[in-house]
Amino acid sequence: GAGVSQSPRYKVAKRGQDVALRCDPISGHVSLFWYQQALGQGPEFLTYFQNEAQLDKSGLPSDRFFAERPEGSVSTLKIQRTQQEDSAVYLCASSLTGAENTEAFFGQGTRLTVV
Amino acid sequence: AQSVAQPEDQVNVAEGNPLTVKCTYSVSGNPYLFWYVQYPNRGLQFLLKYITGDNLVKGSYGFEAEFNKSQTSFHLKKPSALVSDSALYFCAVRDMPYDYKLSFGAGTTVTVRA
């Protein structure tokens, strides 16, 4: 596709349920980022991949959060035993290279609501 | 560590008037600065960036931004605002060479009235 695609667009989970959020980056993009955007806030960094390597996971809020990109393209963010504080929009972004001067292109996000 | 401040939660202007959205930053190294716009139920869209060179950067949809190192600012401007510019605007910084992740401000909601 032409842009970053995320699915599902909306997810309602019961507290304690596991969820998996998918990101399809722009074809050929090396770098992939996950961000969490709480209501009324700017996006907060979660984790970064360069190809299949997860170079930084310092933003993951707890060990319930796990991300992977096994073949260096599609990425999945998994949240185990969801809590209400996990409710947010999860944004995925990709950029063409690992160069720091390249801009990132964002998907529409997955809005997660934990009830 | 890097951080971004957008001091105004909301900016309201009349169509045809100049629009300015303020951004200040704090970094340990050299700043790479970005502006993104977010429309309802849409992802963030890239507007422009400053990496190096000319302090005045031109971007999409007639927007421009001026990098001011002494004031650590990167304000977004448009000479003549349109109603369609109404959206949520985010400033972001990458602290080079220490980091590659973007740190975002809290966002500024722009409303352009007809």
PDB file of C-alpha atoms in Angstrom:
ATOM      1  CA  GLY A   1       0.000   0.000   0.000  1.00  0.00           C
ATOM      2  CA  ALA A   2       0.912   3.635  -0.232  1.00  0.00           C
ATOM      3  CA  GLY A   3       1.096   4.325   3.467  1.00  0.00           C
ATOM      4  CA  VAL A   4       1.524   2.735   6.874  1.00  0.00           C
ATOM      5  CA  SER A   5      -1.409   0.473   7.625  1.00  0.00           C
ATOM      6  CA  GLN A   6      -2.528  -0.503  11.116  1.00  0.00           C
ATOM      7  CA  SER A   7      -5.145  -3.005  12.194  1.00  0.00           C
ATOM      8  CA  PRO A   8      -7.523  -3.162  13.826  1.00  0.00           C
ATOM      9  CA  ARG A   9      -8.511   0.500  13.827  1.00  0.00           C
ATOM     10  CA  TYR A  10     -10.473   0.043  17.029  1.00  0.00           C
ATOM     11  CA  LYS A  11     -10.184  -2.581  19.725  1.00  0.00           C
ATOM     12  CA  VAL A  12     -12.223  -3.004  22.880  1.00  0.00           C
ATOM     13  CA  ALA A  13     -10.713  -5.416  25.375  1.00  0.00           C
ATOM     14  CA  LYS A  14     -11.888  -6.601  28.733  1.00  0.00           C
ATOM     15  CA  ARG A  15      -9.431  -6.036  31.547  1.00  0.00           C
ATOM     16  CA  GLY A  16      -7.049  -8.969  31.717  1.00  0.00           C
ATOM     17  CA  GLN A  17      -7.429  -9.881  28.052  1.00  0.00           C
ATOM     18  CA  ASP A  18      -4.421 -10.124  25.716  1.00  0.00           C
ATOM     19  CA  VAL A  19      -4.393  -8.019  22.547  1.00  0.00           C
ATOM     20  CA  ALA A  20      -2.252  -7.913  19.404  1.00  0.00           C
ATOM     21  CA  LEU A  21      -1.931  -4.818  17.249  1.00  0.00           C
ATOM     22  CA  ARG A  22      -0.546  -5.077  13.725  1.00  0.00           C
ATOM     23  CA  CYS A  23       1.493  -2.617  11.693  1.00  0.00           C
ATOM     24  CA  ASP A  24       2.284  -2.880   7.972  1.00  0.00           C
ATOM     25  CA  PRO A  25       4.980  -0.290   7.225  1.00  0.00           C
ATOM     26  CA  ILE A  26       5.637   1.279   3.871  1.00  0.00           C
ATOM     27  CA  SER A  27       7.328  -1.295   1.666  1.00  0.00           C
ATOM     28  CA  GLY A  28      11.109  -1.135   1.897  1.00  0.00           C
ATOM     29  CA  HIS A  29      11.218   1.031   4.996  1.00  0.00           C
ATOM     30  CA  VAL A  30      14.008   0.006   7.300  1.00  0.00           C
ATOM     31  CA  SER A  31      13.000   1.740  10.517  1.00  0.00           C
ATOM     32  CA  LEU A  32       9.795   1.112  12.449  1.00  0.00           C
ATOM     33  CA  PHE A  33       8.579   2.843  15.586  1.00  0.00           C
ATOM     34  CA  TRP A  34       5.681   2.293  17.983  1.00  0.00           C
ATOM     35  CA  TYR A  35       4.220   5.190  19.953  1.00  0.00           C
ATOM     36  CA  GLN A  36       1.448   5.436  22.529  1.00  0.00           C
ATOM     37  CA  GLN A  37      -0.823   8.485  22.458  1.00  0.00           C
ATOM     38  CA  ALA A  38      -3.027   9.090  25.482  1.00  0.00           C
ATOM     39  CA  LEU A  39      -6.059  11.325  25.151  1.00  0.00           C
ATOM     40  CA  GLY A  40      -5.028  14.964  24.868  1.00  0.00           C
ATOM     41  CA  GLN A  41      -1.322  14.164  24.827  1.00  0.00           C
ATOM     42  CA  GLY A  42       1.448  13.926  22.292  1.00  0.00           C
ATOM     43  CA  PRO A  43       2.724  10.518  21.210  1.00  0.00           C
ATOM     44  CA  GLU A  44       5.148   8.808  23.590  1.00  0.00           C
ATOM     45  CA  PHE A  45       7.884   6.505  22.284  1.00  0.00           C
ATOM     46  CA  LEU A  46       7.534   2.809  22.995  1.00  0.00           C
ATOM     47  CA  THR A  47      10.039   0.891  20.864  1.00  0.00           C
ATOM     48  CA  TYR A  48      12.190   1.013  17.714  1.00  0.00           C
ATOM     49  CA  PHE A  49      13.193  -1.580  15.123  1.00  0.00           C
ATOM     50  CA  GLN A  50      15.810  -1.400  12.433  1.00  0.00           C
ATOM     51  CA  ASN A  51      14.868  -4.217  10.068  1.00  0.00           C
ATOM     52  CA  GLU A  52      14.186  -7.176  12.377  1.00  0.00           C
ATOM     53  CA  ALA A  53      16.396  -5.935  15.197  1.00  0.00           C
ATOM     54  CA  GLN A  54      14.720  -4.271  18.149  1.00  0.00           C
ATOM     55  CA  LEU A  55      17.297  -1.610  18.978  1.00  0.00           C
ATOM     56  CA  ASP A  56      15.395   0.213  21.700  1.00  0.00           C
ATOM     57  CA  LYS A  57      12.522  -0.909  23.894  1.00  0.00           C
ATOM     58  CA  SER A  58      13.104   1.582  26.672  1.00  0.00           C
ATOM     59  CA  GLY A  59       9.650   3.137  26.283  1.00  0.00           C
ATOM     60  CA  LEU A  60       7.650  -0.035  26.874  1.00  0.00           C
ATOM     61  CA  PRO A  61       5.790   0.719  30.129  1.00  0.00           C
ATOM     62  CA  SER A  62       5.903  -2.768  31.597  1.00  0.00           C
ATOM     63  CA  ASP A  63       6.827  -6.352  30.842  1.00  0.00           C
ATOM     64  CA  ARG A  64       3.228  -6.858  29.718  1.00  0.00           C
ATOM     65  CA  PHE A  65       4.173  -5.064  26.493  1.00  0.00           C
ATOM     66  CA  PHE A  66       6.039  -6.947  23.806  1.00  0.00           C
ATOM     67  CA  ALA A  67       6.833  -6.061  20.191  1.00  0.00           C
ATOM     68  CA  GLU A  68       8.289  -8.059  17.339  1.00  0.00           C
ATOM     69  CA  ARG A  69       9.204  -7.662  13.686  1.00  0.00           C
ATOM     70  CA  PRO A  70      10.463 -11.120  12.769  1.00  0.00           C
ATOM     71  CA  GLU A  71      11.014 -10.640   9.035  1.00  0.00           C
ATOM     72  CA  GLY A  72      11.851  -6.969   9.055  1.00  0.00           C
ATOM     73  CA  SER A  73       8.534  -5.803   7.624  1.00  0.00           C
ATOM     74  CA  VAL A  74       5.245  -6.348   9.498  1.00  0.00           C
ATOM     75  CA  SER A  75       5.353  -5.648  13.220  1.00  0.00           C
ATOM     76  CA  THR A  76       3.070  -6.712  16.045  1.00  0.00           C
ATOM     77  CA  LEU A  77       2.665  -5.008  19.402  1.00  0.00           C
ATOM     78  CA  LYS A  78       1.268  -7.362  22.000  1.00  0.00           C
ATOM     79  CA  ILE A  79      -0.156  -6.347  25.334  1.00  0.00           C
ATOM     80  CA  GLN A  80      -0.792  -9.062  27.886  1.00  0.00           C
ATOM     81  CA  ARG A  81      -3.313  -8.862  30.718  1.00  0.00           C
ATOM     82  CA  THR A  82      -4.565  -5.446  29.626  1.00  0.00           C
ATOM     83  CA  GLN A  83      -5.254  -2.800  32.256  1.00  0.00           C
ATOM     84  CA  GLN A  84      -7.421   0.304  32.038  1.00  0.00           C
ATOM     85  CA  GLU A  85      -4.353   2.524  31.925  1.00  0.00           C
ATOM     86  CA  ASP A  86      -3.395   0.825  28.647  1.00  0.00           C
ATOM     87  CA  SER A  87      -6.316   2.592  26.937  1.00  0.00           C
ATOM     88  CA  ALA A  88      -4.773   4.845  24.295  1.00  0.00           C
ATOM     89  CA  VAL A  89      -4.140   5.181  20.586  1.00  0.00           C
ATOM     90  CA  TYR A  90      -1.160   3.106  19.464  1.00  0.00           C
ATOM     91  CA  LEU A  91       0.663   4.617  16.513  1.00  0.00           C
ATOM     92  CA  CYS A  92       3.101   2.903  14.223  1.00  0.00           C
ATOM     93  CA  ALA A  93       5.560   4.843  12.065  1.00  0.00           C
ATOM     94  CA  SER A  94       8.158   3.858   9.505  1.00  0.00           C
ATOM     95  CA  SER A  95      11.008   5.621   7.765  1.00  0.00           C
ATOM     96  CA  LEU A  96      13.013   4.722   4.701  1.00  0.00           C
ATOM     97  CA  THR A  97      16.412   4.422   6.286  1.00  0.00           C
ATOM     98  CA  GLY A  98      18.016   4.389   9.669  1.00  0.00           C
ATOM     99  CA  ALA A  99      19.339   7.875   9.021  1.00  0.00           C
ATOM    100  CA  GLU A 100      18.341  10.338  11.645  1.00  0.00           C
ATOM    101  CA  ASN A 101      17.417  13.100   9.224  1.00  0.00           C
ATOM    102  CA  THR A 102      14.607  11.173   7.570  1.00  0.00           C
ATOM    103  CA  GLU A 103      11.043  11.850   8.553  1.00  0.00           C
ATOM    104  CA  ALA A 104       8.774   9.131   9.860  1.00  0.00           C
ATOM    105  CA  PHE A 105       5.427   8.326   8.242  1.00  0.00           C
ATOM    106  CA  PHE A 106       2.630   7.432  10.625  1.00  0.00           C
ATOM    107  CA  GLY A 107      -0.315   5.071  10.359  1.00  0.00           C
ATOM    108  CA  GLN A 108      -3.826   6.001  11.459  1.00  0.00           C
ATOM    109  CA  GLY A 109      -3.365   4.213  14.740  1.00  0.00           C
ATOM    110  CA  THR A 110      -5.266   1.603  16.732  1.00  0.00           C
ATOM    111  CA  ARG A 111      -7.548   2.973  19.423  1.00  0.00           C
ATOM    112  CA  LEU A 112      -7.502   0.530  22.331  1.00  0.00           C
ATOM    113  CA  THR A 113     -10.177   0.791  24.982  1.00  0.00           C
ATOM    114  CA  VAL A 114      -9.888  -1.462  28.028  1.00  0.00           C
ATOM    115  CA  VAL A 115     -13.143  -1.921  29.919  1.00  0.00           C
TER     116      VAL A 115
ATOM    117  CA  ALA B   1      17.335  14.019  27.457  1.00  0.00           C
ATOM    118  CA  GLN B   2      15.208  15.924  24.988  1.00  0.00           C
ATOM    119  CA  SER B   3      11.878  17.657  25.463  1.00  0.00           C
ATOM    120  CA  VAL B   4       9.456  19.855  23.569  1.00  0.00           C
ATOM    121  CA  ALA B   5       7.082  22.512  24.862  1.00  0.00           C
ATOM    122  CA  GLN B   6       4.092  23.873  23.004  1.00  0.00           C
ATOM    123  CA  PRO B   7       2.964  26.690  25.288  1.00  0.00           C
ATOM    124  CA  GLU B   8      -0.463  27.188  23.718  1.00  0.00           C
ATOM    125  CA  ASP B   9      -3.130  24.510  23.953  1.00  0.00           C
ATOM    126  CA  GLN B  10      -5.278  26.373  21.432  1.00  0.00           C
ATOM    127  CA  VAL B  11      -4.794  28.980  18.737  1.00  0.00           C
ATOM    128  CA  ASN B  12      -7.745  30.706  17.113  1.00  0.00           C
ATOM    129  CA  VAL B  13      -7.413  32.862  13.998  1.00  0.00           C
ATOM    130  CA  ALA B  14      -9.651  34.227  11.298  1.00  0.00           C
ATOM    131  CA  GLU B  15      -9.320  32.894   7.781  1.00  0.00           C
ATOM    132  CA  GLY B  16      -6.842  34.943   5.799  1.00  0.00           C
ATOM    133  CA  ASN B  17      -4.891  36.053   8.858  1.00  0.00           C
ATOM    134  CA  PRO B  18      -1.380  34.884   9.724  1.00  0.00           C
ATOM    135  CA  LEU B  19      -1.084  31.735  11.794  1.00  0.00           C
ATOM    136  CA  THR B  20       1.708  31.007  14.270  1.00  0.00           C
ATOM    137  CA  VAL B  21       2.062  27.889  16.407  1.00  0.00           C
ATOM    138  CA  LYS B  22       4.840  28.082  18.979  1.00  0.00           C
ATOM    139  CA  CYS B  23       7.375  25.415  19.882  1.00  0.00           C
ATOM    140  CA  THR B  24      10.448  25.446  22.108  1.00  0.00           C
ATOM    141  CA  TYR B  25      12.806  22.549  22.680  1.00  0.00           C
ATOM    142  CA  SER B  26      15.547  21.291  24.934  1.00  0.00           C
ATOM    143  CA  VAL B  27      18.296  18.903  23.802  1.00  0.00           C
ATOM    144  CA  SER B  28      21.742  17.791  24.879  1.00  0.00           C
ATOM    145  CA  GLY B  29      23.191  17.712  21.370  1.00  0.00           C
ATOM    146  CA  ASN B  30      21.965  19.109  18.072  1.00  0.00           C
ATOM    147  CA  PRO B  31      18.238  19.289  17.396  1.00  0.00           C
ATOM    148  CA  TYR B  32      16.536  17.739  14.425  1.00  0.00           C
ATOM    149  CA  LEU B  33      13.080  19.362  14.471  1.00  0.00           C
ATOM    150  CA  PHE B  34       9.801  18.292  12.880  1.00  0.00           C
ATOM    151  CA  TRP B  35       6.212  19.487  12.617  1.00  0.00           C
ATOM    152  CA  TYR B  36       3.312  17.096  12.157  1.00  0.00           C
ATOM    153  CA  VAL B  37      -0.429  17.737  11.752  1.00  0.00           C
ATOM    154  CA  GLN B  38      -3.208  15.434  12.925  1.00  0.00           C
ATOM    155  CA  TYR B  39      -6.748  15.582  11.564  1.00  0.00           C
ATOM    156  CA  PRO B  40      -9.615  13.818  13.430  1.00  0.00           C
ATOM    157  CA  ASN B  41      -9.388  10.033  13.127  1.00  0.00           C
ATOM    158  CA  ARG B  42      -6.286  10.345  10.994  1.00  0.00           C
ATOM    159  CA  GLY B  43      -2.650   9.598  11.619  1.00  0.00           C
ATOM    160  CA  LEU B  44       0.075  12.181  11.950  1.00  0.00           C
ATOM    161  CA  GLN B  45       1.047  13.819   8.681  1.00  0.00           C
ATOM    162  CA  PHE B  46       4.536  15.210   8.147  1.00  0.00           C
ATOM    163  CA  LEU B  47       4.657  18.951   7.384  1.00  0.00           C
ATOM    164  CA  LEU B  48       8.320  19.963   7.479  1.00  0.00           C
ATOM    165  CA  LYS B  49      11.678  19.435   9.137  1.00  0.00           C
ATOM    166  CA  TYR B  50      14.832  21.291  10.088  1.00  0.00           C
ATOM    167  CA  ILE B  51      18.056  19.337   9.999  1.00  0.00           C
ATOM    168  CA  THR B  52      20.727  21.866   9.125  1.00  0.00           C
ATOM    169  CA  GLY B  53      21.273  24.841   6.854  1.00  0.00           C
ATOM    170  CA  ASP B  54      18.834  27.672   6.246  1.00  0.00           C
ATOM    171  CA  ASN B  55      16.939  28.611   9.394  1.00  0.00           C
ATOM    172  CA  LEU B  56      13.712  29.151   7.433  1.00  0.00           C
ATOM    173  CA  VAL B  57      12.218  25.866   6.315  1.00  0.00           C
ATOM    174  CA  LYS B  58       9.338  25.575   3.862  1.00  0.00           C
ATOM    175  CA  GLY B  59       6.964  22.635   3.941  1.00  0.00           C
ATOM    176  CA  SER B  60       3.650  21.292   2.755  1.00  0.00           C
ATOM    177  CA  TYR B  61       0.400  23.259   2.326  1.00  0.00           C
ATOM    178  CA  GLY B  62       2.120  26.659   2.501  1.00  0.00           C
ATOM    179  CA  PHE B  63       3.546  26.157   5.993  1.00  0.00           C
ATOM    180  CA  GLU B  64       6.994  27.282   7.027  1.00  0.00           C
ATOM    181  CA  ALA B  65       8.982  27.258  10.248  1.00  0.00           C
ATOM    182  CA  GLU B  66      11.887  29.254  11.567  1.00  0.00           C
ATOM    183  CA  PHE B  67      14.676  27.671  13.590  1.00  0.00           C
ATOM    184  CA  ASN B  68      16.111  29.998  16.231  1.00  0.00           C
ATOM    185  CA  LYS B  69      19.035  28.447  18.053  1.00  0.00           C
ATOM    186  CA  SER B  70      19.489  31.228  20.618  1.00  0.00           C
ATOM    187  CA  GLN B  71      15.850  31.049  21.648  1.00  0.00           C
ATOM    188  CA  THR B  72      15.662  27.255  21.197  1.00  0.00           C
ATOM    189  CA  SER B  73      12.481  27.722  19.207  1.00  0.00           C
ATOM    190  CA  PHE B  74      10.959  26.305  16.047  1.00  0.00           C
ATOM    191  CA  HIS B  75       7.684  28.155  15.480  1.00  0.00           C
ATOM    192  CA  LEU B  76       5.335  27.061  12.706  1.00  0.00           C
ATOM    193  CA  LYS B  77       3.878  29.802  10.513  1.00  0.00           C
ATOM    194  CA  LYS B  78       1.491  30.294   7.655  1.00  0.00           C
ATOM    195  CA  PRO B  79       0.990  33.755   6.124  1.00  0.00           C
ATOM    196  CA  SER B  80      -2.706  33.296   5.332  1.00  0.00           C
ATOM    197  CA  ALA B  81      -4.672  30.629   7.209  1.00  0.00           C
ATOM    198  CA  LEU B  82      -7.465  28.550   5.680  1.00  0.00           C
ATOM    199  CA  VAL B  83     -10.448  26.963   7.426  1.00  0.00           C
ATOM    200  CA  SER B  84      -9.052  23.612   6.279  1.00  0.00           C
ATOM    201  CA  ASP B  85      -5.928  24.244   8.395  1.00  0.00           C
ATOM    202  CA  SER B  86      -8.009  23.592  11.515  1.00  0.00           C
ATOM    203  CA  ALA B  87      -6.353  20.583  13.130  1.00  0.00           C
ATOM    204  CA  LEU B  88      -4.013  19.441  15.915  1.00  0.00           C
ATOM    205  CA  TYR B  89      -0.359  20.344  15.406  1.00  0.00           C
ATOM    206  CA  PHE B  90       2.614  18.609  17.010  1.00  0.00           C
ATOM    207  CA  CYS B  91       6.210  19.742  17.235  1.00  0.00           C
ATOM    208  CA  ALA B  92       8.835  17.018  17.690  1.00  0.00           C
ATOM    209  CA  VAL B  93      12.586  16.873  18.264  1.00  0.00           C
ATOM    210  CA  ARG B  94      15.286  14.293  17.785  1.00  0.00           C
ATOM    211  CA  ASP B  95      18.374  14.831  19.970  1.00  0.00           C
ATOM    212  CA  MET B  96      21.402  14.177  17.809  1.00  0.00           C
ATOM    213  CA  PRO B  97      23.695  12.345  18.027  1.00  0.00           C
ATOM    214  CA  TYR B  98      22.321  10.833  21.213  1.00  0.00           C
ATOM    215  CA  ASP B  99      18.941   9.527  20.101  1.00  0.00           C
ATOM    216  CA  TYR B 100      16.855   8.591  17.088  1.00  0.00           C
ATOM    217  CA  LYS B 101      13.391   8.605  18.610  1.00  0.00           C
ATOM    218  CA  LEU B 102      11.114  11.589  18.294  1.00  0.00           C
ATOM    219  CA  SER B 103       9.946  13.412  21.411  1.00  0.00           C
ATOM    220  CA  PHE B 104       6.668  15.228  20.872  1.00  0.00           C
ATOM    221  CA  GLY B 105       5.030  18.226  22.450  1.00  0.00           C
ATOM    222  CA  ALA B 106       1.506  17.973  23.844  1.00  0.00           C
ATOM    223  CA  GLY B 107       0.030  19.513  20.732  1.00  0.00           C
ATOM    224  CA  THR B 108      -1.736  22.753  19.795  1.00  0.00           C
ATOM    225  CA  THR B 109      -5.290  22.793  18.483  1.00  0.00           C
ATOM    226  CA  VAL B 110      -5.691  25.322  15.690  1.00  0.00           C
ATOM    227  CA  THR B 111      -9.125  26.640  14.823  1.00  0.00           C
ATOM    228  CA  VAL B 112      -9.501  28.864  11.787  1.00  0.00           C
ATOM    229  CA  ARG B 113     -12.884  30.586  11.614  1.00  0.00           C
ATOM    230  CA  ALA B 114     -14.463  31.649   8.361  1.00  0.00           C
TER     231      ALA B 114
END
